[in-house]
Amino acid sequence: MLKDIFSKNKKKYATIPVTPSKSDVPVGIMTKCPECKKAMFTKELEQHFMVCSHCDYHFPIGAIDRLNLVLDEGSFVELDAQLESENPLSFPGYKEKLEKDKVKSGVNEAIVTGTGTIDNRLVVIAVMDSNFRMGSMGSVVGEKIKRAIEKADELKVPFIIFTASGGARMQEGVLSLMQMAKTSVALKRFSDHGGLIITVMTHPTTGGVSASFASLGDYNFAEPGALIGFSGRRIIEQTIREKLPDDFQTAEFQLQHGQLDAIIHRKDMKEKLSLIVELHSYGGEE
Amino acid sequence: MVQELEFEKPIIDLRKKIHELKEITKKADVDLSSEIEKLERRLQNLEEEIYFNLQPWDRVQIARHPNRPTTLDYIDYLFEDFFELHGDRVFGDDEAIVGGIAKYKGRPVTVIGHQRGKDTKENIRRNFGMPHPEGYRKALRLMKQADKFNRPIICFIDTKGAYPGKAAEERGQSEAIARNLFEMGGFTVPIICIVIGEGGSGGALGIGVGNRVYMLENSIYSVISPEGAASILWKDATQAKRAAESMKITATDLREMGIIEGIIPEVRGGAHHNVEEQSKIIDSVLEKALIELSHLSQEELIEQRYDKYAKIGVFFEKEPTEIK
Ligand SMILES: [Zn+2]
């Protein structure tokens, strides 16, 4: 059934006036899995939520595809699409990179936020898109998350965030670092008001994003195989002068080390999120 | 003996020359007083010229000076009866972060700070001031205690960053930092943070969410070290000087971006030239801040902190687009 929703929604983009992300959809009839190297029909891959049917490798997907995967069809209403990045440090080439990524990813920033329903229950949802500046967090990402959390607080509905980010956006310097504080403080207030916070870490969730809102859910979930960690593998290897195991900083590693509540397969994502939301609406159902 | 920095070389050289001339005057029967006087005037001008025009990279050098006063140095001068408290009650005691209770002007406070070492031996013990998760969790434990007993929290920030190690990842470095940012948003007591040396990224911010954040004049605060930025931007870590200039990491930069509330002046040449005098300057800023914050209620303290961070960011907002 979930499969149907996904394939049916594939080309419909609810109320979002944006085009589907180009880089997510593999071109050509066949697609090769980067993990097991087996080739499969692209169409089949799309019907399988962009998960390899041989080895379960989860292909990265953009924000729009993600929204279609978890929300009821046509329920999404985008918030704050009018926010755009500035170039506060006058970084050479930053503006051009932003423009290029807008075309490449089909989104206008590294995050899309809005309201929508999951099995008819209203939620506020934020989805990061690693095709845009590697999902890095600058002022706009921080501001959109803050406003989305405040919206969830106002509507008294759950806040769900899918993370996919290399961390803070270097081109915005310490302003981007401060977005960690801004988003975390906003979550604290929402939490103190009794708000439900669900985070789903997807590949990759590292640095300043991992060390702020991504880790602050009442429930912290992840997709299989996602890279999750604070410091980069290369820096750690240089620091401790030893080679790290292959599974270091994977979702499975984080689960084993007590950092995650569960790893959820993409095909089960909507169902599981729906269940969590349902379990928190007991007595509060309209 | 204070270790000299590269940009100070002209000053040091001139001082040496004056010293030599004075020695000659003593030994030989020549009058060089007018010459010496001239050089001393030039030295004064040179000092002003150099110390009042410090470039970002000069400040990085001062912030990293091996003799730069650390958290424990300032604690000695600023507080009475400091009682250090150890451990996170989960895993261990991380000596890269120190914390405890003390008296400030007779009033109980909680003091927390990153702690570097001043020599190799102490640096190994303190892991160069780069905390593991247990350091952040100890800090959180002490902050919760402060919140419970209604005493202000004062944090000194001085770290290159959270430690990028295997064990740190295994024990949840991300979660430890994230949790602190989150909880610091909710404390009902005043939180004052002072960057005294290097404010390195998330590892600095992990004890850095406050009602007031100050930076010493020659301290730096950055999302990535100048070396790290240089190796990403130009694939060349030796371009750190250039990165320090473009990344906007000085106290003046952060003040302009509205991230910090104030800059604490340093004694001429940097805090390491006179710790006692430097402590007095910090003392006056700290006292004033605590008095001002004491007028806020518990709710107002939370509110003020929320608004302070909610405002940080630079972006462009178009008219909202029509939604069909
Ligand atoms: Zn495969």
XYZ file of C-alpha atoms and ligand atoms in Angstrom:
611
model
C 0.000 0.000 0.000
C 2.797 2.331 0.902
C 4.408 1.485 -2.368
C 1.304 2.695 -4.151
C 1.326 6.012 -2.398
C 4.916 6.504 -3.305
C 4.608 5.666 -6.958
C 1.327 7.506 -7.332
C 2.807 10.598 -5.734
C 5.963 10.381 -7.672
C 5.205 13.186 -10.071
C 2.628 15.100 -8.109
C 4.016 17.708 -5.837
C 1.119 18.570 -3.657
C 1.014 22.322 -3.224
C 4.702 22.970 -3.562
C 5.490 25.044 -6.601
C 8.847 23.463 -7.296
C 10.186 21.000 -9.771
C 11.354 17.535 -8.725
C 14.990 17.267 -7.856
C 17.013 16.206 -10.846
C 20.018 14.635 -9.223
C 17.934 12.222 -7.163
C 16.320 10.540 -10.076
C 18.861 8.397 -11.831
C 18.800 8.880 -15.536
C 18.535 5.932 -17.839
C 16.581 2.730 -17.730
C 19.025 0.951 -15.458
C 20.644 2.106 -12.240
C 23.673 0.562 -10.623
C 23.715 0.220 -6.844
C 26.855 1.882 -5.468
C 26.912 -0.606 -2.602
C 26.455 -4.073 -4.162
C 27.189 -2.911 -7.734
C 24.170 -4.761 -9.079
C 22.129 -3.120 -11.789
C 18.354 -2.780 -11.582
C 15.550 -1.130 -13.470
C 15.289 2.499 -12.459
C 11.524 2.290 -12.506
C 11.608 -0.650 -10.140
C 14.036 1.195 -7.875
C 11.645 4.133 -7.714
C 8.814 1.797 -6.799
C 10.976 0.448 -4.007
C 11.369 3.893 -2.385
C 14.823 4.225 -3.909
C 16.103 1.290 -1.903
C 18.223 -1.399 -3.561
C 16.194 -4.612 -3.700
C 19.385 -6.702 -3.515
C 21.263 -5.191 -0.563
C 18.856 -2.660 0.988
C 21.141 0.268 0.195
C 19.135 3.461 0.722
C 19.811 5.849 -2.144
C 19.855 9.473 -0.975
C 16.609 11.228 -1.847
C 15.743 14.903 -1.998
C 13.378 16.797 0.273
C 10.424 16.730 -2.105
C 10.593 12.971 -2.632
C 10.885 12.528 1.111
C 7.770 14.600 1.777
C 5.856 12.535 -0.734
C 7.023 9.418 0.997
C 5.748 10.261 4.469
C 2.862 12.700 4.084
C -0.691 12.068 2.908
C -1.080 12.979 -0.726
C -1.753 16.656 -1.328
C -1.554 17.565 2.353
C 1.708 19.490 2.327
C 1.673 23.260 2.696
C 5.080 24.834 2.588
C 6.200 27.454 5.108
C 8.752 30.226 4.746
C 9.805 29.465 1.179
C 10.438 33.183 0.859
C 13.609 33.034 2.964
C 16.832 33.217 1.000
C 20.478 33.199 1.962
C 22.585 36.328 2.003
C 26.345 36.463 1.812
C 27.180 37.892 5.257
C 30.927 37.238 5.034
C 31.109 38.363 1.391
C 32.484 34.986 0.508
C 33.657 34.857 -3.098
C 31.487 32.561 -5.168
C 28.939 31.803 -2.432
C 25.976 33.429 -4.186
C 26.813 31.636 -7.418
C 26.982 28.302 -5.620
C 23.577 28.915 -4.078
C 22.084 29.680 -7.460
C 23.620 26.579 -8.991
C 22.311 24.367 -6.195
C 18.807 25.762 -6.580
C 18.755 24.442 -10.121
C 20.467 21.182 -9.240
C 18.305 20.289 -6.249
C 14.953 21.788 -7.171
C 14.696 23.405 -3.722
C 15.697 26.950 -2.794
C 17.566 26.071 0.392
C 18.960 23.042 2.202
C 15.664 22.551 4.014
C 11.979 22.494 3.184
C 9.494 23.077 6.009
C 5.737 22.997 6.215
C 2.626 21.392 7.546
C 1.038 18.190 6.379
C -0.815 15.134 7.565
C 0.274 11.592 8.280
C -2.744 9.301 8.160
C -4.867 12.390 8.700
C -2.994 13.675 11.733
C -1.515 17.138 11.334
C 2.221 17.585 11.876
C 4.855 20.206 11.188
C 7.625 18.672 9.148
C 11.108 19.822 8.148
C 13.190 17.944 5.617
C 16.808 18.679 4.814
C 18.134 18.181 1.323
C 21.739 17.115 0.936
C 21.705 18.098 -2.735
C 21.728 21.726 -1.671
C 25.128 22.797 -0.306
C 25.497 19.301 1.170
C 22.565 20.097 3.412
C 24.720 22.513 5.355
C 23.138 24.743 7.963
C 23.340 28.481 7.447
C 21.117 31.306 8.663
C 18.156 30.341 6.479
C 18.178 26.706 7.579
C 18.326 27.784 11.234
C 15.584 30.359 10.807
C 13.277 27.986 8.935
C 13.693 25.333 11.600
C 13.041 27.842 14.369
C 9.881 29.093 12.655
C 8.710 25.540 11.977
C 9.154 24.644 15.657
C 7.247 27.771 16.667
C 4.509 26.775 14.213
C 4.264 23.322 15.773
C 4.053 24.987 19.182
C 1.288 27.293 18.005
C -0.695 24.485 16.351
C 0.047 22.036 19.204
C 1.110 19.340 16.783
C 4.213 17.102 16.569
C 7.426 18.376 15.026
C 9.207 15.915 12.735
C 12.580 16.614 11.197
C 14.529 14.568 8.649
C 18.174 15.537 8.817
C 20.742 15.242 6.011
C 23.644 17.556 6.474
C 27.403 17.832 6.546
C 27.110 20.333 9.400
C 27.437 24.092 9.679
C 27.768 26.114 6.473
C 31.309 27.407 6.436
C 30.539 30.337 4.118
C 28.394 31.908 6.850
C 31.060 31.476 9.498
C 30.118 31.755 13.133
C 26.572 32.825 12.198
C 25.993 29.261 11.064
C 27.481 27.907 14.298
C 24.961 29.975 16.250
C 22.083 28.301 14.407
C 22.873 25.266 16.551
C 22.005 27.278 19.650
C 19.014 28.948 18.018
C 17.361 25.695 16.940
C 18.164 23.860 20.189
C 16.778 26.646 22.370
C 13.620 26.674 20.223
C 13.231 22.911 20.691
C 13.656 23.321 24.444
C 10.770 25.759 24.667
C 8.572 23.543 22.483
C 9.513 20.540 24.605
C 8.703 22.391 27.829
C 5.261 23.101 26.365
C 4.793 19.369 25.948
C 5.554 19.250 22.234
C 6.511 15.966 20.600
C 9.834 15.982 18.747
C 10.773 13.220 16.303
C 14.066 13.254 14.441
C 15.050 10.937 11.616
C 18.711 11.049 10.711
C 19.401 10.208 7.104
C 22.682 10.038 5.247
C 24.711 12.028 6.189
C 24.024 13.707 9.541
C 27.251 15.086 10.935
C 28.943 18.043 12.643
C 26.848 20.910 13.907
C 23.567 19.369 12.803
C 24.278 16.104 14.552
C 25.368 18.122 17.623
C 22.138 20.108 17.788
C 18.540 19.443 16.709
C 19.235 16.052 15.077
C 20.067 14.543 18.479
C 17.289 16.266 20.405
C 14.217 14.242 19.555
C 12.021 12.593 22.129
C 12.604 9.846 19.594
C 15.793 9.710 17.561
C 15.533 7.466 14.514
C 17.756 6.826 11.532
C 17.681 5.201 8.135
C 19.811 2.065 7.649
C 23.411 2.714 6.754
C 23.251 6.478 7.328
C 26.504 8.142 8.324
C 25.958 9.818 11.711
C 28.635 11.446 13.850
C 30.234 14.602 15.156
C 33.758 14.665 13.732
C 34.759 13.517 10.288
C 36.388 10.115 9.875
C 39.553 11.571 8.334
C 40.088 14.025 11.198
C 39.585 11.305 13.789
C 42.007 8.986 12.002
C 44.600 11.752 11.860
C 44.095 12.573 15.523
C 44.249 9.062 16.967
C 46.603 7.711 14.280
C 44.673 4.529 13.734
C 42.332 3.225 11.100
C 38.668 3.206 12.016
C 36.439 0.193 11.376
C 34.197 0.300 8.304
C 30.995 0.473 10.299
C 32.224 3.425 12.380
C 29.577 6.178 12.656
C 26.918 4.254 10.763
C 23.340 4.231 11.997
C 23.933 0.648 13.153
C 27.010 1.785 15.132
C 24.996 4.576 16.755
C 22.180 2.184 17.639
C 24.676 -0.172 19.246
C 26.176 2.722 21.219
C 22.854 3.826 22.579
C 22.397 6.942 20.494
C 19.267 5.894 18.585
C 15.854 4.591 19.514
C 15.552 2.584 16.321
C 16.633 2.237 12.728
C 13.708 2.398 10.355
C 13.688 1.042 6.812
C 12.439 3.575 4.311
C 9.527 1.370 3.277
C 8.253 1.359 6.876
C 8.921 5.030 7.593
C 5.432 6.427 7.210
C 3.840 3.575 9.108
C 6.241 3.911 12.062
C 5.994 7.694 12.224
C 2.236 7.409 12.025
C 2.240 4.997 14.954
C 4.406 7.257 17.108
C 2.181 10.242 16.345
C -0.917 8.166 17.100
C 0.515 6.992 20.422
C 0.908 10.628 21.430
C -2.544 11.767 20.428
C -4.350 9.612 22.967
C -6.914 11.787 24.665
C -5.985 14.740 22.502
C -7.847 13.632 19.385
C -10.246 16.118 17.905
C 59.517 34.949 30.678
C 56.829 35.861 28.181
C 57.214 34.153 24.840
C 57.297 36.671 22.016
C 55.042 36.553 18.992
C 56.050 37.230 15.436
C 54.233 40.532 15.041
C 55.872 41.781 18.241
C 59.355 41.344 16.812
C 59.932 45.006 15.886
C 59.016 45.983 19.463
C 61.299 43.375 20.981
C 64.159 44.406 18.682
C 63.798 48.062 19.562
C 63.662 47.257 23.275
C 66.875 45.294 22.892
C 68.558 48.205 21.152
C 67.543 50.668 23.880
C 68.821 48.234 26.457
C 72.166 47.986 24.648
C 72.566 51.740 24.452
C 71.850 52.043 28.173
C 74.514 49.427 28.887
C 77.029 51.340 26.787
C 76.232 54.570 28.655
C 76.938 52.815 31.935
C 80.271 51.358 30.876
C 81.727 53.977 28.555
C 82.032 57.680 29.064
C 79.627 58.755 26.351
C 76.314 60.550 26.604
C 73.648 58.770 24.559
C 70.678 60.105 26.489
C 69.200 62.076 23.621
C 69.550 59.051 21.365
C 67.905 56.818 23.984
C 65.114 59.275 24.501
C 64.439 59.332 20.793
C 64.311 55.564 20.629
C 62.016 55.346 23.642
C 59.599 57.719 21.978
C 59.766 55.603 18.884
C 59.122 52.480 20.951
C 56.007 54.019 22.419
C 54.734 54.910 18.965
C 55.605 51.499 17.670
C 53.784 49.761 20.521
C 50.701 51.817 19.891
C 50.907 51.236 16.198
C 51.230 47.475 16.550
C 48.997 46.758 19.525
C 46.207 49.025 18.379
C 46.196 47.644 14.874
C 46.235 43.940 15.553
C 45.185 41.921 12.549
C 42.971 38.824 12.913
C 45.930 36.503 12.562
C 47.854 38.408 15.271
C 44.914 37.906 17.571
C 44.838 34.190 16.772
C 48.459 34.075 17.950
C 47.629 35.911 21.164
C 44.562 33.731 21.781
C 46.773 30.650 21.452
C 49.723 32.016 23.419
C 51.061 29.283 25.712
C 51.107 31.710 28.637
C 47.605 33.008 28.031
C 45.636 32.883 31.279
C 43.319 29.887 31.576
C 40.014 29.339 33.342
C 41.703 28.331 36.595
C 43.912 31.463 36.502
C 40.871 33.705 36.309
C 39.015 31.663 38.913
C 41.903 32.367 41.311
C 41.600 36.109 40.894
C 37.844 36.505 40.468
C 36.297 34.187 43.029
C 36.707 33.182 46.645
C 36.410 29.677 48.058
C 36.318 27.880 44.709
C 35.343 24.293 45.408
C 36.029 22.079 42.395
C 33.501 19.330 41.686
C 34.253 16.301 39.563
C 32.589 13.752 37.337
C 29.527 13.291 35.163
C 28.115 10.426 37.296
C 27.941 8.278 34.175
C 31.378 7.584 32.847
C 34.181 9.642 34.369
C 35.770 12.976 35.083
C 36.982 14.930 32.080
C 39.721 17.315 33.121
C 39.409 19.275 29.887
C 36.492 20.974 31.624
C 36.669 22.221 35.207
C 33.729 23.295 37.285
C 32.572 23.954 40.781
C 30.941 26.324 43.195
C 32.486 29.527 44.522
C 31.711 32.926 45.971
C 31.589 36.009 43.824
C 31.351 39.224 45.870
C 30.067 37.056 48.688
C 27.361 35.422 46.612
C 27.350 31.731 45.585
C 27.876 31.041 41.883
C 28.647 28.033 39.686
C 31.767 28.376 37.567
C 32.560 26.142 34.587
C 35.258 26.395 31.954
C 37.417 24.620 29.431
C 40.854 23.996 30.888
C 44.020 23.867 28.817
C 47.373 22.893 30.207
C 50.368 25.196 30.230
C 52.966 22.533 29.643
C 53.030 19.193 27.874
C 52.380 17.175 30.985
C 49.354 19.194 32.001
C 48.129 19.346 28.441
C 48.097 15.577 28.240
C 46.147 15.383 31.476
C 43.699 17.996 30.221
C 43.636 16.692 26.651
C 44.667 20.169 25.414
C 41.351 21.529 26.642
C 39.403 19.434 24.159
C 36.505 17.768 25.978
C 34.981 14.321 25.625
C 31.223 13.831 26.121
C 31.736 13.303 29.867
C 33.126 16.849 30.078
C 29.932 18.301 28.634
C 27.846 16.014 30.827
C 29.745 17.121 33.934
C 29.104 20.722 32.930
C 25.412 19.945 32.476
C 25.228 18.272 35.866
C 26.760 21.328 37.514
C 24.476 23.692 35.620
C 21.393 21.744 36.705
C 22.661 21.965 40.260
C 23.089 25.740 39.875
C 19.558 25.974 38.510
C 18.178 24.011 41.433
C 19.930 26.160 44.032
C 19.278 29.361 42.154
C 22.824 30.575 41.634
C 24.199 32.235 38.496
C 26.304 30.238 36.049
C 29.550 31.668 34.715
C 31.261 29.853 31.841
C 34.761 30.447 30.513
C 35.216 29.330 26.924
C 38.658 28.295 25.781
C 38.938 25.278 23.482
C 40.102 24.386 20.009
C 37.019 22.212 19.860
C 35.404 19.064 21.174
C 37.850 16.172 20.921
C 37.651 14.355 17.570
C 38.368 10.885 18.902
C 36.972 7.393 18.571
C 35.864 7.068 22.186
C 34.264 10.511 22.066
C 32.106 9.386 19.139
C 31.237 6.094 20.804
C 30.006 7.888 23.883
C 27.906 10.388 21.946
C 29.851 13.617 21.474
C 27.025 14.997 19.340
C 24.332 14.216 21.845
C 26.347 15.618 24.751
C 26.829 18.975 23.031
C 23.274 19.087 21.685
C 21.836 18.330 25.124
C 23.744 21.234 26.663
C 22.513 23.706 24.043
C 18.977 22.504 24.672
C 19.112 22.567 28.478
C 20.952 25.884 28.647
C 17.925 27.340 26.890
C 15.765 26.476 29.876
C 17.671 27.424 33.019
C 16.033 29.977 35.258
C 19.292 31.522 36.492
C 21.555 34.073 34.752
C 24.155 32.504 32.461
C 27.206 34.576 31.562
C 29.746 33.226 29.089
C 33.162 34.721 28.485
C 35.394 33.618 25.627
C 38.893 33.940 27.079
C 40.975 32.260 24.361
C 39.871 30.143 21.444
C 36.181 29.527 20.888
C 36.360 26.511 18.654
C 33.045 25.555 17.072
C 30.474 23.274 18.709
C 32.948 22.321 21.404
C 32.965 25.938 22.569
C 29.238 26.464 22.157
C 28.584 23.372 24.298
C 29.033 25.564 27.381
C 28.320 28.803 25.580
C 24.579 29.512 25.494
C 24.086 32.496 27.777
C 22.064 35.573 28.605
C 25.262 37.479 28.014
C 28.227 36.357 25.950
C 31.433 38.386 26.079
C 34.738 37.992 24.328
C 38.143 39.142 25.452
C 39.542 41.578 22.927
C 42.057 39.098 21.515
C 39.979 35.964 21.721
C 38.455 34.312 18.660
C 35.235 32.420 18.016
C 34.804 30.386 14.871
C 32.865 27.618 13.195
C 36.105 25.996 12.040
C 39.762 26.707 12.824
C 41.554 29.020 10.370
C 43.729 26.040 9.386
C 40.670 23.865 8.806
C 38.957 26.561 6.774
C 42.082 27.074 4.677
C 42.433 23.416 3.870
C 38.812 23.237 2.742
C 38.749 26.526 0.858
C 42.157 26.509 -0.776
C 43.281 22.938 -0.058
C 46.178 24.473 1.821
C 46.395 24.746 5.614
C 49.227 27.254 5.357
C 46.677 29.801 4.106
C 45.348 30.015 7.676
C 46.211 33.703 7.926
C 44.050 34.471 4.920
C 41.239 32.314 6.319
C 41.443 34.102 9.680
C 40.804 37.360 7.856
C 37.875 36.188 5.742
C 36.070 34.051 8.347
C 35.190 36.991 10.673
C 36.299 35.455 13.948
C 37.412 38.399 16.069
C 35.500 39.958 18.952
C 34.781 43.031 16.833
C 33.351 40.855 14.049
C 31.074 38.985 16.431
C 29.929 42.196 18.082
C 29.035 43.591 14.673
C 27.079 40.463 13.781
C 25.090 40.770 17.015
C 26.325 37.475 18.379
C 28.027 38.790 21.522
C 26.980 41.479 23.970
C 30.365 43.015 24.543
C 34.122 43.055 24.128
C 36.295 42.957 27.233
C 39.449 45.042 26.679
C 42.806 43.392 27.261
C 45.937 44.744 28.856
C 48.431 46.017 26.294
C 49.886 43.204 24.229
C 47.399 40.625 25.497
C 46.082 39.140 28.729
C 49.262 37.140 29.359
C 51.202 40.330 30.071
C 49.312 40.872 33.329
C 46.791 38.332 34.611
C 45.947 40.302 37.722
C 45.188 43.480 35.814
C 43.225 41.476 33.219
C 41.156 39.839 35.938
C 40.205 43.270 37.277
C 38.914 44.285 33.850
C 36.872 41.075 33.597
C 35.657 41.577 37.154
C 34.093 44.939 36.398
C 32.250 43.575 33.345
C 31.072 40.488 35.203
C 29.834 42.414 38.211
C 27.867 44.831 36.055
C 26.317 42.013 34.012
C 25.254 40.080 37.098
C 23.651 43.155 38.634
C 21.743 43.889 35.435
C 20.552 40.305 35.068
C 19.513 40.125 38.722
C 16.605 42.420 37.832
C 15.127 39.807 35.504
C 12.652 37.221 36.739
C 13.147 33.525 36.007
C 10.751 33.712 33.070
C 12.391 36.865 31.769
C 15.818 35.217 31.844
C 14.549 32.362 29.679
C 12.736 34.789 27.413
C 15.769 37.057 26.998
C 18.003 34.093 26.118
C 15.435 32.790 23.637
C 15.086 36.148 21.907
C 18.826 36.674 21.807
C 19.424 33.465 19.837
C 16.222 33.698 17.811
C 17.550 36.923 16.290
C 20.930 35.598 15.177
C 21.233 35.097 11.440
C 21.491 37.055 8.219
C 19.033 36.291 5.431
C 16.784 37.870 2.877
C 13.020 37.611 3.130
C 10.901 38.186 0.078
C 7.188 38.796 0.229
C 5.561 35.424 0.986
C 4.557 33.722 -2.236
C 0.920 32.941 -2.918
C 0.023 29.411 -1.993
C -2.576 27.882 -4.234
Zn 22.593 -2.879 -3.634
